[in-house]
Short mmCIF file of N, CA and C in Angstrom, two decimals:
data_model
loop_
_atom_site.label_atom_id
_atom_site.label_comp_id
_atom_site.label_asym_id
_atom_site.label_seq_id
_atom_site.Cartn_x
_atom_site.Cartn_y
_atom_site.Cartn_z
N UNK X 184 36.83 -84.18 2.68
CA UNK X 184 36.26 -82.83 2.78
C UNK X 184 36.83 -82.17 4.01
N UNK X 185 37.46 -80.86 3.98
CA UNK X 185 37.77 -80.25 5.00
C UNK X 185 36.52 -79.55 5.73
N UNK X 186 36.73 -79.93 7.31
CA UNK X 186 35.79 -79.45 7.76
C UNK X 186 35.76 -77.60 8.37
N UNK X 187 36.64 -77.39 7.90
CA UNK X 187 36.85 -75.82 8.05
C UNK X 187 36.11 -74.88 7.19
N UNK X 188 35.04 -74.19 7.58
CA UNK X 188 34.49 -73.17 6.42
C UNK X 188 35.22 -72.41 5.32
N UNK X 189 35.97 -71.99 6.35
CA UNK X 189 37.24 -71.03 5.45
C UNK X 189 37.41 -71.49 3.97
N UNK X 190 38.36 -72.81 4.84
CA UNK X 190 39.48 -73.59 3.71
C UNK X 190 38.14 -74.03 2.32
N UNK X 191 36.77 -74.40 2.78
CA UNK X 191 35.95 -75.41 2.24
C UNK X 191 35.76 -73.69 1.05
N UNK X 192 35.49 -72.73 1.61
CA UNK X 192 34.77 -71.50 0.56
C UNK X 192 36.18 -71.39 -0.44
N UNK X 193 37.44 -71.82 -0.08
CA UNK X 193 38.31 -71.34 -0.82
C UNK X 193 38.06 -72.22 -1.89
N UNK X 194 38.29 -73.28 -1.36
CA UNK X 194 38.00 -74.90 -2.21
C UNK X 194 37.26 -74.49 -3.86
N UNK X 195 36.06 -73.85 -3.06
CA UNK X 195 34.66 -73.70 -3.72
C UNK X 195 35.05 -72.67 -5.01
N UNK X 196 35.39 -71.36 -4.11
CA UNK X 196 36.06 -70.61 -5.47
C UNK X 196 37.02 -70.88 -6.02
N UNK X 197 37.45 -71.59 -6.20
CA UNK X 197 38.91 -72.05 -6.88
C UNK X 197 38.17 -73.39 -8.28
N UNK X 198 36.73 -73.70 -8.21
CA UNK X 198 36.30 -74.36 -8.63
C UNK X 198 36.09 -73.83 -10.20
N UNK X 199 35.50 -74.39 -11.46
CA UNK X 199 35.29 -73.73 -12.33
C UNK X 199 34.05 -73.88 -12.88
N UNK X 200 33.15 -73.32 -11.77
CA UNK X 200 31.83 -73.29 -11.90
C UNK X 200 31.97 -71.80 -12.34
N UNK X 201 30.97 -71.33 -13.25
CA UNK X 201 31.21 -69.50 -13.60
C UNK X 201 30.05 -69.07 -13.08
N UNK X 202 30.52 -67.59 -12.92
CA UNK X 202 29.92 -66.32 -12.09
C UNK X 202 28.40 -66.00 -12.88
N UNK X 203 26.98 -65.64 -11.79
CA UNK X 203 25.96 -65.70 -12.42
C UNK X 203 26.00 -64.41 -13.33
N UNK X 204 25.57 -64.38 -14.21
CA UNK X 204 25.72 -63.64 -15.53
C UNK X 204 25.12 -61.98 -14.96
N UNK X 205 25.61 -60.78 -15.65
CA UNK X 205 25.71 -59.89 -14.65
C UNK X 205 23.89 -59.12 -14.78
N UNK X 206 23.42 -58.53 -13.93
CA UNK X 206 22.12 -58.18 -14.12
C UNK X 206 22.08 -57.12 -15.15
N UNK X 207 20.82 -57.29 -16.22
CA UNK X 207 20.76 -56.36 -17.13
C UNK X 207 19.59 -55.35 -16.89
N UNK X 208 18.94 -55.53 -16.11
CA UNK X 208 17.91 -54.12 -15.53
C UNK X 208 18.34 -52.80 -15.79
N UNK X 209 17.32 -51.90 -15.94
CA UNK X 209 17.74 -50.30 -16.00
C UNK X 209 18.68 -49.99 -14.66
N UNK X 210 18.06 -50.22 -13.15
CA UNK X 210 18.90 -49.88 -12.75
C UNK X 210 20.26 -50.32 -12.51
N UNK X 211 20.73 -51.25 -12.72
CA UNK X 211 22.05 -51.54 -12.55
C UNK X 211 22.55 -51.48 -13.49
N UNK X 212 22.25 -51.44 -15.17
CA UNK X 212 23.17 -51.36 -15.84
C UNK X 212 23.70 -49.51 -15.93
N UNK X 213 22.35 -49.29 -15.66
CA UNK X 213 23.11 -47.36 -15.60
C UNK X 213 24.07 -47.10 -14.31
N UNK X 214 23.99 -47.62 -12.98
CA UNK X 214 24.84 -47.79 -12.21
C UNK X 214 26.12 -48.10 -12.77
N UNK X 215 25.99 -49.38 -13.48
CA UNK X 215 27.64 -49.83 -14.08
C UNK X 215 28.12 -48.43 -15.15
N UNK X 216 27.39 -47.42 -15.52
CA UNK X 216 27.74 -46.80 -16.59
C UNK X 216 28.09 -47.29 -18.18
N UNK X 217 27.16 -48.61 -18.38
CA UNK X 217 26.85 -49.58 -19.50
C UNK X 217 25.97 -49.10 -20.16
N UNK X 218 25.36 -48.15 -20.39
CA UNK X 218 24.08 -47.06 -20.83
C UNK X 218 25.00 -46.06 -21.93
N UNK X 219 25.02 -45.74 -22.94
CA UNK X 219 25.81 -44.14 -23.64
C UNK X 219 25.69 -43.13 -22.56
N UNK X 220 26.94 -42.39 -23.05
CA UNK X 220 26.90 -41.68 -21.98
C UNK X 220 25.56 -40.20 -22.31
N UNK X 221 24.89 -40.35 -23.96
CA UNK X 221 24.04 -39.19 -23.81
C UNK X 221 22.67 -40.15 -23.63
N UNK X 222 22.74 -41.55 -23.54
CA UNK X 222 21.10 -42.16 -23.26
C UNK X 222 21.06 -41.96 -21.23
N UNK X 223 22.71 -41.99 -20.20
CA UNK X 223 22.43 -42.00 -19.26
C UNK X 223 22.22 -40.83 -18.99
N UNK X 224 22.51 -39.81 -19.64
CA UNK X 224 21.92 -37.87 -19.16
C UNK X 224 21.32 -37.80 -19.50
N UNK X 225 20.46 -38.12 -20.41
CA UNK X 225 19.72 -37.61 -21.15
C UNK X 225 18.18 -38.47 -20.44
N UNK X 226 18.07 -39.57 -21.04
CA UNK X 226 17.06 -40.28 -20.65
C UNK X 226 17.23 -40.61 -19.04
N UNK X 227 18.38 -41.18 -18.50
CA UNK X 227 18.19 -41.46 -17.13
C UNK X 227 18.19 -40.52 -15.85
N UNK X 228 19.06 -39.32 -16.92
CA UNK X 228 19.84 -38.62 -15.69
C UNK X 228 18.50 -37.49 -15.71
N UNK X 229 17.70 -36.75 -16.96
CA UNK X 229 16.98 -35.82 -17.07
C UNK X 229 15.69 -36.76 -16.78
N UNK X 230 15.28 -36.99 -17.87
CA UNK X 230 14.10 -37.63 -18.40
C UNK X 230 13.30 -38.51 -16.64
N UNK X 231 14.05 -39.85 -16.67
CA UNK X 231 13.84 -40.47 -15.36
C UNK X 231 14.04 -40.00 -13.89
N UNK X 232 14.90 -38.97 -13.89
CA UNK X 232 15.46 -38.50 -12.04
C UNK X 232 14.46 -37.20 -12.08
N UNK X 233 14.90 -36.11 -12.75
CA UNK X 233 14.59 -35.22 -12.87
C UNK X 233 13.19 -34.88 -13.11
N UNK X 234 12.51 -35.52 -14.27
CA UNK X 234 11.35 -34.76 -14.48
C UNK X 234 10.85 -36.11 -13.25
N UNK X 235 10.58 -37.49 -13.86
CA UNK X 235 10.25 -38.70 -13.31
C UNK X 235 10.28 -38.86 -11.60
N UNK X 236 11.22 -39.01 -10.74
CA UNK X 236 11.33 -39.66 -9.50
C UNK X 236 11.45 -38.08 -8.90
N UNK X 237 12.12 -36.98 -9.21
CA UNK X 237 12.16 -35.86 -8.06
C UNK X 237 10.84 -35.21 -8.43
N UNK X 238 9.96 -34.72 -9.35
CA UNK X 238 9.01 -34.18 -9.75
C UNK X 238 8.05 -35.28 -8.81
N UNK X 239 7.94 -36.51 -8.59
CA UNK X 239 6.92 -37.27 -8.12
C UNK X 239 6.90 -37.36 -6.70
N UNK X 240 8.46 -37.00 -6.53
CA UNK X 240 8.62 -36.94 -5.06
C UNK X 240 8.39 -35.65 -4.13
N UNK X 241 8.50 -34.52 -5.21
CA UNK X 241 7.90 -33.12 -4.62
C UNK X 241 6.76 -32.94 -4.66
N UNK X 242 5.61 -33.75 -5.69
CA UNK X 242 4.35 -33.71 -5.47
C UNK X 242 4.05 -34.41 -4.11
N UNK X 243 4.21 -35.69 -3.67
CA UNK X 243 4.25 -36.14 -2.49
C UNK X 243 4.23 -35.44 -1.57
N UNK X 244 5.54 -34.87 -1.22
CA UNK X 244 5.73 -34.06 -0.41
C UNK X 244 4.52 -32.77 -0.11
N UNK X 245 4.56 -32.03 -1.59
CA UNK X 245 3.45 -30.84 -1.19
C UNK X 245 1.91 -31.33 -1.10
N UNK X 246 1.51 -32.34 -1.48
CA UNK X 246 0.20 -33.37 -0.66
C UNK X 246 0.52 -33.53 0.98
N UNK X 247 1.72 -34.34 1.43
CA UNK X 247 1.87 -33.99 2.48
C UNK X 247 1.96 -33.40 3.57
N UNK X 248 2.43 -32.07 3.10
CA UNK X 248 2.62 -30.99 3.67
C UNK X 248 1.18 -30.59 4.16
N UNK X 249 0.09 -30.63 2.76
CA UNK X 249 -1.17 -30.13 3.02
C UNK X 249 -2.33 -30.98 3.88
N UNK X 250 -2.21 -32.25 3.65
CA UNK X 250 -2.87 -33.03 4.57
C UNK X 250 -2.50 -33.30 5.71
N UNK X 251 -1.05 -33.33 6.10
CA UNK X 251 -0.99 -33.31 7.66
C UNK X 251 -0.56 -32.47 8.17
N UNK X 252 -1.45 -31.51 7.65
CA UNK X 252 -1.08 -30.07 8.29
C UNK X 252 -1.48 -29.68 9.74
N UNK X 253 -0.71 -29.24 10.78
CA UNK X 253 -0.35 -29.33 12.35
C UNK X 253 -0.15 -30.92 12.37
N UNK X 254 -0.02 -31.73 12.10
CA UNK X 254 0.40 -33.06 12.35
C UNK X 254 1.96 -32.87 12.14
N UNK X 255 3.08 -32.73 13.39
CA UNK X 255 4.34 -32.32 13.05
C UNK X 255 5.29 -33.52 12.83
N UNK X 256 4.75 -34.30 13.33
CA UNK X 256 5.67 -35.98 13.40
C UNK X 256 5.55 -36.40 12.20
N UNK X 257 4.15 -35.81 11.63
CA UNK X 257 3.80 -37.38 9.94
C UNK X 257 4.63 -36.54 9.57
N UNK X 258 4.70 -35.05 9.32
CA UNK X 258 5.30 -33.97 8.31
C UNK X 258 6.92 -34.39 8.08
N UNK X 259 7.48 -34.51 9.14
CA UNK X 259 8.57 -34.90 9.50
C UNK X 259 9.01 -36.41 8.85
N UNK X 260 7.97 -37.44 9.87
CA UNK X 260 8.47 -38.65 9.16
C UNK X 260 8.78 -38.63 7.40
N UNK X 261 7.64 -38.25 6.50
CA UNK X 261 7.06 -38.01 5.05
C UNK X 261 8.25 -37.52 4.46
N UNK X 262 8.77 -36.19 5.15
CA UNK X 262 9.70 -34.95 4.86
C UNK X 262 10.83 -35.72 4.55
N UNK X 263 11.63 -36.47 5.74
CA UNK X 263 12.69 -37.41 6.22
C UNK X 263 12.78 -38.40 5.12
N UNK X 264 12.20 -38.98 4.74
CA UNK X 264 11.55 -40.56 3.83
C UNK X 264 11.76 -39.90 2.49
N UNK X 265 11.23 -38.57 2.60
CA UNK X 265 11.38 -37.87 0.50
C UNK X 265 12.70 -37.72 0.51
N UNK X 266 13.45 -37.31 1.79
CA UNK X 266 14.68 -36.61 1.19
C UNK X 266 15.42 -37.63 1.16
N UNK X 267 15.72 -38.88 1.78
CA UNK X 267 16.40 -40.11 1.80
C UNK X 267 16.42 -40.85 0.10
N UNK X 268 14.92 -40.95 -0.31
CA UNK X 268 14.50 -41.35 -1.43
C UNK X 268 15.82 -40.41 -2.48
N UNK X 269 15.16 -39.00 -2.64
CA UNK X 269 15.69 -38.53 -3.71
C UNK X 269 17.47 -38.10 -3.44
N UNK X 270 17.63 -38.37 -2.20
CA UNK X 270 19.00 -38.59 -2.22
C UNK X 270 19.47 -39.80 -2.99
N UNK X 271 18.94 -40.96 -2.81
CA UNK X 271 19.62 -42.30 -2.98
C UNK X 271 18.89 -42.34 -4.54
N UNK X 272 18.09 -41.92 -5.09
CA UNK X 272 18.09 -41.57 -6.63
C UNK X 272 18.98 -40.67 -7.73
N UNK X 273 18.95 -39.67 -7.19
CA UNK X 273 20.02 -38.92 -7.38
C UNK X 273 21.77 -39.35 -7.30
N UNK X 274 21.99 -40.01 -6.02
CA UNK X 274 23.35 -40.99 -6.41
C UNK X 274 23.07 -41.73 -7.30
N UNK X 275 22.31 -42.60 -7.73
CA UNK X 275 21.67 -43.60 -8.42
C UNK X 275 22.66 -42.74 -9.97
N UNK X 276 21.67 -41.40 -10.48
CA UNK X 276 21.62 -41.31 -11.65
C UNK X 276 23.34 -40.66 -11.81
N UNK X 277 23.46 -39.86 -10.03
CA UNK X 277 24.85 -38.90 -10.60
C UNK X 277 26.30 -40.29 -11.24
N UNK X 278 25.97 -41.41 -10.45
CA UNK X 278 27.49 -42.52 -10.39
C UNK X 278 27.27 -43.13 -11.83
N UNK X 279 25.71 -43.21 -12.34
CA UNK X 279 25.79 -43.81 -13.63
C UNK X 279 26.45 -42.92 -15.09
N UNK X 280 25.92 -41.97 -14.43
CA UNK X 280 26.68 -40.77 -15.66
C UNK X 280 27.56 -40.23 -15.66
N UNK X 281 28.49 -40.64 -14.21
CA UNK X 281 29.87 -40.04 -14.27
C UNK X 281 30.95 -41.28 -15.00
N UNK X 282 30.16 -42.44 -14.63
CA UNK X 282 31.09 -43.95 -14.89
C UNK X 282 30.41 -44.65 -16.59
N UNK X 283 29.45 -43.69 -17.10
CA UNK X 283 29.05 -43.80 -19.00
C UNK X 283 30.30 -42.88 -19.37
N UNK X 284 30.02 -41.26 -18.70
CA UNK X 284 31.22 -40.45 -18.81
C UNK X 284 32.83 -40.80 -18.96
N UNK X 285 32.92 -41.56 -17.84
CA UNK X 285 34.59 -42.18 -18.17
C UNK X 285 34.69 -43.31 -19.11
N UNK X 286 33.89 -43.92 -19.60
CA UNK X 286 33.85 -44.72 -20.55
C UNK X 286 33.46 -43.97 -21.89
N UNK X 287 32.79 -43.12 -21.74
CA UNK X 287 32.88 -42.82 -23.05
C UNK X 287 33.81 -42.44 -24.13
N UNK X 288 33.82 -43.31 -25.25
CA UNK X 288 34.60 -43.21 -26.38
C UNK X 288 34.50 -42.10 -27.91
N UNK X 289 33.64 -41.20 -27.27
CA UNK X 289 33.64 -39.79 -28.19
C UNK X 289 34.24 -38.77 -28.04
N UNK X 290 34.10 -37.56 -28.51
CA UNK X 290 35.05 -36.59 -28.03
C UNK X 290 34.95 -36.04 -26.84
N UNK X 291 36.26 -36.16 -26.46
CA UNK X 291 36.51 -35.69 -25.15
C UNK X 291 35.63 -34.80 -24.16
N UNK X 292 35.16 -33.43 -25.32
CA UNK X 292 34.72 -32.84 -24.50
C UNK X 292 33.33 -32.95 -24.28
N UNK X 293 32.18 -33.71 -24.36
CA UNK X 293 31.48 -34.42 -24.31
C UNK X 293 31.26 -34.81 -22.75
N UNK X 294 32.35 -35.58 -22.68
CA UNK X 294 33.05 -36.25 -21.38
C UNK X 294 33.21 -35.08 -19.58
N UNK X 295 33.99 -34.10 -20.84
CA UNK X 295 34.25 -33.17 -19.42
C UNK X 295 33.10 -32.60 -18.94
N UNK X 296 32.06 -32.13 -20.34
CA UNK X 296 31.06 -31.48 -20.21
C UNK X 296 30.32 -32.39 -19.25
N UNK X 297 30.06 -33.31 -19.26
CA UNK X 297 28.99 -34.14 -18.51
C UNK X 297 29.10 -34.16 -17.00
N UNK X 298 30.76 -34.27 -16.97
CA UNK X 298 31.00 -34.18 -15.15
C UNK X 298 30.85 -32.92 -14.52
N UNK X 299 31.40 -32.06 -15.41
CA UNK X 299 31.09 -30.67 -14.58
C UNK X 299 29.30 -30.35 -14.64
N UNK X 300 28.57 -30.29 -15.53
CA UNK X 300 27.34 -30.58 -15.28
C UNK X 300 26.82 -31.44 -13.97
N UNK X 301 27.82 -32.52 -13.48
CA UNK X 301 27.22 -33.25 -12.41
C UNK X 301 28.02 -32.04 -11.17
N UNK X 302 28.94 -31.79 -11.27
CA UNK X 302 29.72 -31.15 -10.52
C UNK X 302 28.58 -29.76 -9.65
N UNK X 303 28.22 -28.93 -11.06
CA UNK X 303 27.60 -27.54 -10.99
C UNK X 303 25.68 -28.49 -10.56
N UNK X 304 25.52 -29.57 -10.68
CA UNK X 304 24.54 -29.92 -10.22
C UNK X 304 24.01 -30.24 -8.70
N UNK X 305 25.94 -30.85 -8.24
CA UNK X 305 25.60 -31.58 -7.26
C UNK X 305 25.68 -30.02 -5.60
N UNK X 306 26.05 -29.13 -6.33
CA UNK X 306 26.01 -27.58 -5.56
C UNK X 306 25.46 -27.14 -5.89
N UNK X 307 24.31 -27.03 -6.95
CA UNK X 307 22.40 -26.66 -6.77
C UNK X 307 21.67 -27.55 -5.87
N UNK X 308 22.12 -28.79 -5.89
CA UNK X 308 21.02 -30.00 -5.00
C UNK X 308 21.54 -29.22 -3.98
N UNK X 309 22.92 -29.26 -3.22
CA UNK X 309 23.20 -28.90 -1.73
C UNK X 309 21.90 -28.09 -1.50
N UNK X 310 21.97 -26.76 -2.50
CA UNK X 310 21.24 -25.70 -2.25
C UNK X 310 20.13 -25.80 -1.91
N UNK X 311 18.89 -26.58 -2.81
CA UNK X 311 17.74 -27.27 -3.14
C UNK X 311 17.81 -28.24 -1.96
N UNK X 312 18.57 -28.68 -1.43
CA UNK X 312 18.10 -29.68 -0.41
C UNK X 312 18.07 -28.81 1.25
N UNK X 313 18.80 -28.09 1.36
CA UNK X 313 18.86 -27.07 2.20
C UNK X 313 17.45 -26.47 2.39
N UNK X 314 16.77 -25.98 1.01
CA UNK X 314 15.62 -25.46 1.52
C UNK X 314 14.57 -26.13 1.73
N UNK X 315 14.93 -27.41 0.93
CA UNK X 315 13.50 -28.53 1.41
C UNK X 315 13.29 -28.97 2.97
N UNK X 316 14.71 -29.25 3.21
CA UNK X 316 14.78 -29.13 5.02
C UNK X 316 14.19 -27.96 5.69
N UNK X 317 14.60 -26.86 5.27
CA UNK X 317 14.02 -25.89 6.00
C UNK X 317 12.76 -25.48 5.45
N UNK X 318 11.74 -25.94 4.61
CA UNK X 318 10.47 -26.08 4.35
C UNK X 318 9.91 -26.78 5.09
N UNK X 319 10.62 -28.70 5.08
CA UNK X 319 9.81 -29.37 6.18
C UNK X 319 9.81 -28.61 8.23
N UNK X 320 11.31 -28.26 7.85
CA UNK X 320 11.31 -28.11 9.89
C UNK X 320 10.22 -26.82 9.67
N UNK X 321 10.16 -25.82 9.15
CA UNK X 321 9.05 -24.98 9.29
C UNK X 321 7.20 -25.34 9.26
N UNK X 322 7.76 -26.38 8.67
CA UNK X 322 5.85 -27.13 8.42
C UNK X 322 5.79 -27.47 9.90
N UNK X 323 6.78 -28.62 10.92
CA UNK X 323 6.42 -28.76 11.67
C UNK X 323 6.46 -28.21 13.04
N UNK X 324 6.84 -26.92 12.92
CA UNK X 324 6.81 -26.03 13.94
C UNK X 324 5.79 -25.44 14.55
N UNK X 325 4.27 -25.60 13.45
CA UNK X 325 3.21 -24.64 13.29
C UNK X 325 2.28 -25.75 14.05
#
């Protein structure tokens, strides 16, 4: 046995033990873009982000807003924490439906349609996220 880590991990992968079988969960298989490309817009990208995780996350927020109201730090922390969330959801749903999109095997325009939809989406969020910031810094000014 070589006592070198290195050499010993090469050893190891070079072995023909096989790779653990790949995860089939919602979220990672829509990540891989293994979903159709109209079940990942449709159901993941509308249905789950859209109405589901940003709708739940703006209720949050406007509870927040109202209960720690003059409390400028929770407003902030709460504010900070939603927009992180529905950022990293939103990548979530935009990478799964751009990578169903390049896989998809229907007509083309199907395909184009879907990215520019993410395209003309992802410059409404800018917009939409712009004012949620400047909703929270105004909550905690007061």
């Amino acid at each position: 046995m070589n006592s070198n880590p290195v050499v010993a991990n090469l050893e190891e992968a070079r072995s023909d033990v096989s790779l653990p079988a790949r995860s089939g969960g919602l979220f990672a298989t829509h990540w891989r873009g293994d979903y159709s490309l109209p079940r990942s817009y449709w159901m993941n990208g509308v249905v789950i982000y859209h109405i589901g995780i940003n709708m739940l996350l703006l209720m949050v927020l406007g509870v927040a807003l109202a209960v720690f109201k003059g409390k400028a730090a929770l407003v902030l922390i709460v504010g900070l924490g939603e927009v992180a969330l529905l950022c990293a959801a939103y990548v979530w749903a935009l990478v799964g439906i751009w990578r169903a999109a390049r896989k998809y095997q229907g007509w083309l325009i199907w395909s184009i349609l879907a990215r520019l939809a993410i395209l003309f989406g992802v410059l409404l969020s800018i917009g939409n996220l712009l004012n949620m910031l400047d909703m929270i810094g105004r909550a905690t000014e007061h």
